[in-house]
PDB file of C-alpha atoms in Angstrom:
ATOM      1  CA  ALA A   1      12.823  -6.991  11.917  1.00  0.00           C
ATOM      2  CA  GLN A   2      11.705  -3.947   9.984  1.00  0.00           C
ATOM      3  CA  SER A   3       9.167  -1.688  11.287  1.00  0.00           C
ATOM      4  CA  VAL A   4       7.257   1.613  10.632  1.00  0.00           C
ATOM      5  CA  ALA A   5       5.380   3.794  13.036  1.00  0.00           C
ATOM      6  CA  GLN A   6       2.911   6.708  12.217  1.00  0.00           C
ATOM      7  CA  PRO A   7       2.352   8.074  15.769  1.00  0.00           C
ATOM      8  CA  GLU A   8      -0.584  10.122  14.849  1.00  0.00           C
ATOM      9  CA  ASP A   9      -3.937   8.604  14.011  1.00  0.00           C
ATOM     10  CA  GLN A  10      -5.148  12.042  12.895  1.00  0.00           C
ATOM     11  CA  VAL A  11      -3.840  15.458  11.933  1.00  0.00           C
ATOM     12  CA  ASN A  12      -5.890  18.556  11.505  1.00  0.00           C
ATOM     13  CA  VAL A  13      -4.640  21.837   9.962  1.00  0.00           C
ATOM     14  CA  ALA A  14      -6.089  24.792   8.544  1.00  0.00           C
ATOM     15  CA  GLU A  15      -6.106  25.613   4.836  1.00  0.00           C
ATOM     16  CA  GLY A  16      -2.990  27.646   3.827  1.00  0.00           C
ATOM     17  CA  ASN A  17      -1.193  26.335   6.943  1.00  0.00           C
ATOM     18  CA  PRO A  18       1.724  24.079   6.569  1.00  0.00           C
ATOM     19  CA  LEU A  19       1.301  20.632   7.382  1.00  0.00           C
ATOM     20  CA  THR A  20       3.430  17.688   8.801  1.00  0.00           C
ATOM     21  CA  VAL A  21       2.766  13.967   9.062  1.00  0.00           C
ATOM     22  CA  LYS A  22       5.230  11.959  10.971  1.00  0.00           C
ATOM     23  CA  CYS A  23       6.925   8.773  10.321  1.00  0.00           C
ATOM     24  CA  THR A  24       9.518   6.629  12.071  1.00  0.00           C
ATOM     25  CA  TYR A  25      11.161   3.483  11.033  1.00  0.00           C
ATOM     26  CA  SER A  26      13.362   0.596  12.117  1.00  0.00           C
ATOM     27  CA  VAL A  27      15.319  -1.442   9.712  1.00  0.00           C
ATOM     28  CA  SER A  28      18.625  -3.450  10.095  1.00  0.00           C
ATOM     29  CA  GLY A  29      20.151  -2.057   6.862  1.00  0.00           C
ATOM     30  CA  ASN A  30      19.676   0.871   4.743  1.00  0.00           C
ATOM     31  CA  PRO A  31      16.066   1.954   4.253  1.00  0.00           C
ATOM     32  CA  TYR A  32      14.003   2.580   1.079  1.00  0.00           C
ATOM     33  CA  LEU A  33      11.149   4.831   2.354  1.00  0.00           C
ATOM     34  CA  PHE A  34       8.027   5.673   0.679  1.00  0.00           C
ATOM     35  CA  TRP A  35       4.836   7.802   1.129  1.00  0.00           C
ATOM     36  CA  TYR A  36       1.328   6.822  -0.452  1.00  0.00           C
ATOM     37  CA  VAL A  37      -2.025   8.701  -0.105  1.00  0.00           C
ATOM     38  CA  GLN A  38      -5.474   7.084  -0.255  1.00  0.00           C
ATOM     39  CA  TYR A  39      -8.561   8.948  -0.929  1.00  0.00           C
ATOM     40  CA  PRO A  40     -12.234   7.398  -0.146  1.00  0.00           C
ATOM     41  CA  ASN A  41     -13.218   4.291  -1.986  1.00  0.00           C
ATOM     42  CA  ARG A  42      -9.754   4.255  -3.866  1.00  0.00           C
ATOM     43  CA  GLY A  43      -6.319   2.338  -3.893  1.00  0.00           C
ATOM     44  CA  LEU A  44      -3.167   3.959  -2.691  1.00  0.00           C
ATOM     45  CA  GLN A  45      -1.391   6.384  -4.793  1.00  0.00           C
ATOM     46  CA  PHE A  46       2.377   6.622  -4.592  1.00  0.00           C
ATOM     47  CA  LEU A  47       3.321  10.275  -3.639  1.00  0.00           C
ATOM     48  CA  LEU A  48       7.373   9.934  -3.176  1.00  0.00           C
ATOM     49  CA  LYS A  49      10.277   7.775  -2.320  1.00  0.00           C
ATOM     50  CA  TYR A  50      13.550   7.948  -0.691  1.00  0.00           C
ATOM     51  CA  ILE A  51      16.251   5.546  -2.011  1.00  0.00           C
ATOM     52  CA  THR A  52      19.550   7.255  -1.702  1.00  0.00           C
ATOM     53  CA  GLY A  53      20.968  10.836  -2.251  1.00  0.00           C
ATOM     54  CA  ASP A  54      19.331  14.082  -1.192  1.00  0.00           C
ATOM     55  CA  ASN A  55      17.710  13.953   2.062  1.00  0.00           C
ATOM     56  CA  LEU A  56      14.955  16.279   0.957  1.00  0.00           C
ATOM     57  CA  VAL A  57      12.720  14.298  -1.512  1.00  0.00           C
ATOM     58  CA  LYS A  58      10.017  16.195  -3.627  1.00  0.00           C
ATOM     59  CA  GLY A  59       6.973  14.515  -4.805  1.00  0.00           C
ATOM     60  CA  SER A  60       3.446  15.057  -6.179  1.00  0.00           C
ATOM     61  CA  TYR A  61       1.088  17.480  -5.389  1.00  0.00           C
ATOM     62  CA  GLY A  62       3.495  19.670  -3.773  1.00  0.00           C
ATOM     63  CA  PHE A  63       4.360  17.209  -0.979  1.00  0.00           C
ATOM     64  CA  GLU A  64       7.984  16.755   0.247  1.00  0.00           C
ATOM     65  CA  ALA A  65       9.569  14.654   2.900  1.00  0.00           C
ATOM     66  CA  GLU A  66      12.889  14.719   4.810  1.00  0.00           C
ATOM     67  CA  PHE A  67      14.823  11.769   5.514  1.00  0.00           C
ATOM     68  CA  ASN A  68      16.800  11.968   8.952  1.00  0.00           C
ATOM     69  CA  LYS A  69      18.857   9.131   9.528  1.00  0.00           C
ATOM     70  CA  SER A  70      19.934   9.978  13.178  1.00  0.00           C
ATOM     71  CA  GLN A  71      16.132  10.250  14.144  1.00  0.00           C
ATOM     72  CA  THR A  72      15.375   7.481  11.798  1.00  0.00           C
ATOM     73  CA  SER A  73      12.393   9.556  10.579  1.00  0.00           C
ATOM     74  CA  PHE A  74      10.828  10.448   7.273  1.00  0.00           C
ATOM     75  CA  HIS A  75       8.143  13.283   7.893  1.00  0.00           C
ATOM     76  CA  LEU A  76       5.898  14.380   5.097  1.00  0.00           C
ATOM     77  CA  LYS A  77       5.541  18.069   4.762  1.00  0.00           C
ATOM     78  CA  LYS A  78       3.655  20.609   2.583  1.00  0.00           C
ATOM     79  CA  PRO A  79       4.131  24.315   2.920  1.00  0.00           C
ATOM     80  CA  SER A  80       0.520  25.235   2.211  1.00  0.00           C
ATOM     81  CA  ALA A  81      -2.343  22.655   2.832  1.00  0.00           C
ATOM     82  CA  LEU A  82      -5.359  22.577   0.503  1.00  0.00           C
ATOM     83  CA  VAL A  83      -8.742  21.262   1.444  1.00  0.00           C
ATOM     84  CA  SER A  84      -8.337  18.581  -1.278  1.00  0.00           C
ATOM     85  CA  ASP A  85      -5.275  17.059   0.634  1.00  0.00           C
ATOM     86  CA  SER A  86      -7.701  15.804   3.055  1.00  0.00           C
ATOM     87  CA  ALA A  87      -7.314  11.828   2.731  1.00  0.00           C
ATOM     88  CA  LEU A  88      -5.340   9.042   4.385  1.00  0.00           C
ATOM     89  CA  TYR A  89      -1.394   8.993   4.401  1.00  0.00           C
ATOM     90  CA  PHE A  90       0.745   5.972   4.684  1.00  0.00           C
ATOM     91  CA  CYS A  91       4.221   5.678   5.222  1.00  0.00           C
ATOM     92  CA  ALA A  92       6.198   2.389   4.049  1.00  0.00           C
ATOM     93  CA  VAL A  93       9.565   1.071   4.485  1.00  0.00           C
ATOM     94  CA  ARG A  94      11.513  -1.543   2.779  1.00  0.00           C
ATOM     95  CA  ASP A  95      14.724  -3.014   4.216  1.00  0.00           C
ATOM     96  CA  THR A  96      17.768  -3.213   1.566  1.00  0.00           C
ATOM     97  CA  THR A  97      19.082  -6.154   3.278  1.00  0.00           C
ATOM     98  CA  GLY A  98      17.008  -8.595   1.315  1.00  0.00           C
ATOM     99  CA  GLY A  99      13.459  -9.862   0.967  1.00  0.00           C
ATOM    100  CA  PHE A 100      10.264  -8.756  -0.587  1.00  0.00           C
ATOM    101  CA  LYS A 101       8.372  -7.174   2.242  1.00  0.00           C
ATOM    102  CA  THR A 102       7.495  -3.330   2.138  1.00  0.00           C
ATOM    103  CA  ILE A 103       6.004  -2.646   5.426  1.00  0.00           C
ATOM    104  CA  PHE A 104       3.031   0.136   5.844  1.00  0.00           C
ATOM    105  CA  GLY A 105       2.230   2.103   8.802  1.00  0.00           C
ATOM    106  CA  ALA A 106      -1.261   2.087   9.955  1.00  0.00           C
ATOM    107  CA  GLY A 107      -1.908   5.416   8.274  1.00  0.00           C
ATOM    108  CA  THR A 108      -2.847   9.056   9.516  1.00  0.00           C
ATOM    109  CA  ARG A 109      -5.747  10.635   8.344  1.00  0.00           C
ATOM    110  CA  LEU A 110      -5.369  14.406   7.481  1.00  0.00           C
ATOM    111  CA  PHE A 111      -8.181  16.905   7.951  1.00  0.00           C
ATOM    112  CA  VAL A 112      -7.843  20.109   6.252  1.00  0.00           C
ATOM    113  CA  LYS A 113     -10.251  22.766   7.089  1.00  0.00           C
ATOM    114  CA  ALA A 114     -11.250  25.572   4.861  1.00  0.00           C
TER     115      ALA A 114
ATOM    116  CA  GLU B   1      -7.783   4.826 -13.952  1.00  0.00           C
ATOM    117  CA  THR B   2      -4.614   4.210 -12.415  1.00  0.00           C
ATOM    118  CA  GLY B   3      -3.521   1.501 -14.999  1.00  0.00           C
ATOM    119  CA  VAL B   4      -4.285  -1.261 -12.362  1.00  0.00           C
ATOM    120  CA  THR B   5      -8.145  -2.506 -12.481  1.00  0.00           C
ATOM    121  CA  GLN B   6      -9.467  -4.741 -10.098  1.00  0.00           C
ATOM    122  CA  THR B   7     -12.834  -6.486 -10.375  1.00  0.00           C
ATOM    123  CA  PRO B   8     -15.346  -6.606  -8.773  1.00  0.00           C
ATOM    124  CA  ARG B   9     -15.506  -3.517  -6.787  1.00  0.00           C
ATOM    125  CA  HIS B  10     -17.898  -5.047  -4.141  1.00  0.00           C
ATOM    126  CA  LEU B  11     -18.326  -8.367  -3.240  1.00  0.00           C
ATOM    127  CA  VAL B  12     -20.527 -10.115  -0.734  1.00  0.00           C
ATOM    128  CA  MET B  13     -20.206 -13.834  -0.084  1.00  0.00           C
ATOM    129  CA  GLY B  14     -21.234 -16.530   2.274  1.00  0.00           C
ATOM    130  CA  MET B  15     -18.845 -18.693   4.057  1.00  0.00           C
ATOM    131  CA  THR B  16     -19.270 -21.730   1.920  1.00  0.00           C
ATOM    132  CA  ASN B  17     -19.129 -20.072  -1.396  1.00  0.00           C
ATOM    133  CA  LYS B  18     -16.301 -19.798  -3.895  1.00  0.00           C
ATOM    134  CA  LYS B  19     -15.510 -16.650  -5.411  1.00  0.00           C
ATOM    135  CA  SER B  20     -12.403 -15.073  -7.308  1.00  0.00           C
ATOM    136  CA  LEU B  21     -11.031 -11.440  -7.274  1.00  0.00           C
ATOM    137  CA  LYS B  22      -9.392 -10.309 -10.684  1.00  0.00           C
ATOM    138  CA  CYS B  23      -6.525  -7.853 -11.017  1.00  0.00           C
ATOM    139  CA  GLU B  24      -5.072  -6.673 -14.356  1.00  0.00           C
ATOM    140  CA  GLN B  25      -2.237  -4.034 -14.903  1.00  0.00           C
ATOM    141  CA  HIS B  26      -1.755  -2.210 -18.311  1.00  0.00           C
ATOM    142  CA  LEU B  27       1.702  -0.807 -17.090  1.00  0.00           C
ATOM    143  CA  GLY B  28       4.153  -3.416 -18.558  1.00  0.00           C
ATOM    144  CA  HIS B  29       5.082  -4.007 -14.909  1.00  0.00           C
ATOM    145  CA  ASN B  30       6.674  -7.495 -14.253  1.00  0.00           C
ATOM    146  CA  ALA B  31       5.746  -7.856 -10.316  1.00  0.00           C
ATOM    147  CA  MET B  32       2.204  -7.873  -8.781  1.00  0.00           C
ATOM    148  CA  TYR B  33       1.106  -7.908  -5.068  1.00  0.00           C
ATOM    149  CA  TRP B  34      -2.005  -8.866  -3.179  1.00  0.00           C
ATOM    150  CA  TYR B  35      -2.652  -6.691   0.126  1.00  0.00           C
ATOM    151  CA  LYS B  36      -5.424  -6.752   2.679  1.00  0.00           C
ATOM    152  CA  GLN B  37      -6.379  -3.603   4.215  1.00  0.00           C
ATOM    153  CA  SER B  38      -8.636  -3.858   7.454  1.00  0.00           C
ATOM    154  CA  ALA B  39     -10.004  -1.147   9.273  1.00  0.00           C
ATOM    155  CA  LYS B  40      -7.514   0.499  11.870  1.00  0.00           C
ATOM    156  CA  LYS B  41      -4.944  -1.949  10.704  1.00  0.00           C
ATOM    157  CA  PRO B  42      -1.568  -1.656   8.642  1.00  0.00           C
ATOM    158  CA  LEU B  43      -1.735  -3.032   5.149  1.00  0.00           C
ATOM    159  CA  GLU B  44      -0.952  -6.672   5.188  1.00  0.00           C
ATOM    160  CA  LEU B  45       1.090  -8.022   2.248  1.00  0.00           C
ATOM    161  CA  MET B  46      -0.505 -11.455   1.414  1.00  0.00           C
ATOM    162  CA  PHE B  47       1.641 -12.396  -1.788  1.00  0.00           C
ATOM    163  CA  VAL B  48       4.061 -11.220  -4.333  1.00  0.00           C
ATOM    164  CA  TYR B  49       4.561 -12.478  -7.842  1.00  0.00           C
ATOM    165  CA  SER B  50       7.668 -11.534  -9.789  1.00  0.00           C
ATOM    166  CA  LEU B  51       7.695 -12.673 -13.434  1.00  0.00           C
ATOM    167  CA  GLU B  52       4.567 -14.785 -12.752  1.00  0.00           C
ATOM    168  CA  GLU B  53       6.468 -16.816 -10.188  1.00  0.00           C
ATOM    169  CA  ARG B  54       5.361 -16.404  -6.538  1.00  0.00           C
ATOM    170  CA  VAL B  55       8.185 -15.173  -4.384  1.00  0.00           C
ATOM    171  CA  GLU B  56       6.466 -14.422  -1.020  1.00  0.00           C
ATOM    172  CA  ASN B  57       3.531 -16.199   0.628  1.00  0.00           C
ATOM    173  CA  ASN B  58       3.294 -14.190   3.991  1.00  0.00           C
ATOM    174  CA  SER B  59       1.757 -16.784   6.094  1.00  0.00           C
ATOM    175  CA  VAL B  60      -1.813 -16.483   4.400  1.00  0.00           C
ATOM    176  CA  PRO B  61      -4.417 -18.963   5.172  1.00  0.00           C
ATOM    177  CA  SER B  62      -4.906 -21.704   2.548  1.00  0.00           C
ATOM    178  CA  ARG B  63      -8.496 -20.410   2.001  1.00  0.00           C
ATOM    179  CA  PHE B  64      -6.874 -17.572  -0.112  1.00  0.00           C
ATOM    180  CA  SER B  65      -5.215 -18.942  -3.297  1.00  0.00           C
ATOM    181  CA  PRO B  66      -3.530 -16.787  -5.757  1.00  0.00           C
ATOM    182  CA  GLU B  67      -3.012 -17.405  -9.559  1.00  0.00           C
ATOM    183  CA  CYS B  68      -0.647 -15.328 -11.846  1.00  0.00           C
ATOM    184  CA  PRO B  69      -1.234 -16.645 -15.410  1.00  0.00           C
ATOM    185  CA  ASN B  70       0.840 -13.993 -16.794  1.00  0.00           C
ATOM    186  CA  SER B  71       2.563 -10.979 -16.197  1.00  0.00           C
ATOM    187  CA  SER B  72      -0.510  -8.651 -16.575  1.00  0.00           C
ATOM    188  CA  HIS B  73      -3.123 -10.650 -14.667  1.00  0.00           C
ATOM    189  CA  LEU B  74      -3.537 -11.783 -11.082  1.00  0.00           C
ATOM    190  CA  PHE B  75      -6.308 -13.687  -9.212  1.00  0.00           C
ATOM    191  CA  LEU B  76      -7.177 -14.315  -5.726  1.00  0.00           C
ATOM    192  CA  HIS B  77      -9.419 -17.320  -5.237  1.00  0.00           C
ATOM    193  CA  LEU B  78     -11.397 -17.414  -2.187  1.00  0.00           C
ATOM    194  CA  HIS B  79     -13.170 -20.191  -0.532  1.00  0.00           C
ATOM    195  CA  THR B  80     -14.761 -21.047   2.896  1.00  0.00           C
ATOM    196  CA  LEU B  81     -13.976 -17.711   4.214  1.00  0.00           C
ATOM    197  CA  GLN B  82     -14.606 -16.323   7.519  1.00  0.00           C
ATOM    198  CA  PRO B  83     -16.361 -13.159   8.523  1.00  0.00           C
ATOM    199  CA  GLU B  84     -12.978 -11.843   9.975  1.00  0.00           C
ATOM    200  CA  ASP B  85     -11.715 -11.907   6.221  1.00  0.00           C
ATOM    201  CA  SER B  86     -13.903  -9.093   5.285  1.00  0.00           C
ATOM    202  CA  ALA B  87     -11.606  -6.323   4.309  1.00  0.00           C
ATOM    203  CA  LEU B  88     -10.550  -4.228   1.095  1.00  0.00           C
ATOM    204  CA  TYR B  89      -8.186  -6.395  -0.913  1.00  0.00           C
ATOM    205  CA  LEU B  90      -5.888  -4.175  -2.837  1.00  0.00           C
ATOM    206  CA  CYS B  91      -3.867  -5.278  -5.973  1.00  0.00           C
ATOM    207  CA  ALA B  92      -0.593  -3.357  -6.813  1.00  0.00           C
ATOM    208  CA  SER B  93       2.116  -3.747  -9.427  1.00  0.00           C
ATOM    209  CA  SER B  94       5.748  -2.474  -9.879  1.00  0.00           C
ATOM    210  CA  GLN B  95       8.610  -2.733 -12.430  1.00  0.00           C
ATOM    211  CA  ASP B  96      11.328  -4.495 -10.524  1.00  0.00           C
ATOM    212  CA  ASP B  97      11.938  -7.962  -9.214  1.00  0.00           C
ATOM    213  CA  GLY B  98       9.112  -7.805  -6.583  1.00  0.00           C
ATOM    214  CA  ARG B  99      10.867  -5.659  -4.124  1.00  0.00           C
ATOM    215  CA  GLY B 100       8.841  -2.573  -4.882  1.00  0.00           C
ATOM    216  CA  ILE B 101      11.718  -0.231  -5.166  1.00  0.00           C
ATOM    217  CA  GLY B 102      10.027   1.851  -7.989  1.00  0.00           C
ATOM    218  CA  GLY B 103       7.097   2.108  -5.817  1.00  0.00           C
ATOM    219  CA  TYR B 104       3.655   0.457  -6.236  1.00  0.00           C
ATOM    220  CA  THR B 105       0.833   1.259  -8.506  1.00  0.00           C
ATOM    221  CA  PHE B 106      -2.568   0.210  -6.684  1.00  0.00           C
ATOM    222  CA  GLY B 107      -5.864  -0.560  -7.859  1.00  0.00           C
ATOM    223  CA  SER B 108      -9.043   0.857  -6.294  1.00  0.00           C
ATOM    224  CA  GLY B 109      -9.609  -2.474  -4.610  1.00  0.00           C
ATOM    225  CA  THR B 110     -12.436  -5.116  -4.026  1.00  0.00           C
ATOM    226  CA  ARG B 111     -14.389  -4.535  -0.854  1.00  0.00           C
ATOM    227  CA  LEU B 112     -15.209  -8.050   0.527  1.00  0.00           C
ATOM    228  CA  THR B 113     -18.046  -8.658   2.907  1.00  0.00           C
ATOM    229  CA  VAL B 114     -18.161 -12.275   4.377  1.00  0.00           C
ATOM    230  CA  VAL B 115     -21.757 -13.258   5.712  1.00  0.00           C
TER     231      VAL B 115
END
């Protein structure tokens, strides 16, 4: 069975500092991996995805994520955080062996302090 | 707007009421989804429609009944709900066979409160 874990409920970072939001996954086949962001009173917005190819994936708003197969991780990163990055971030995984389920993590709340 | 519109934004209903949530996508996508978001819990997939055919029903109670009359519209009919059904209900769409490979576009959700 596939699963995804976001080990941190909350991440605090100062504006201008680099940020990392962690995600690990478990699938039986090759994974499709996604990051989404949710602002208050809004639905989720797609940030980036890894399907195949280069392990470093670049996405919207300056975010990037690194796929690490040996560590089964897909951490979200940004070199310099902005206050406006404060939101709820979700990692998601789909197993390529079949089925229609994309499994979402519980979410990590990011606070960026000015 | 993200291209996926959900109405109403907020809904308060009694346990004996019947109501419907509506979702409309303007993106030409061919797959649509209902997700439930409860506080401090992962998103729960409820239903998947691909080309207007239901392809996934994730063990959802029968008090939730989906309807997809065409590729642009998705409904969630609600009846005799329980207070624990209070949550944010999110609609999403994607351009694929329902597997979400292209990534989802989500609506802003309907905040449902069952009293």
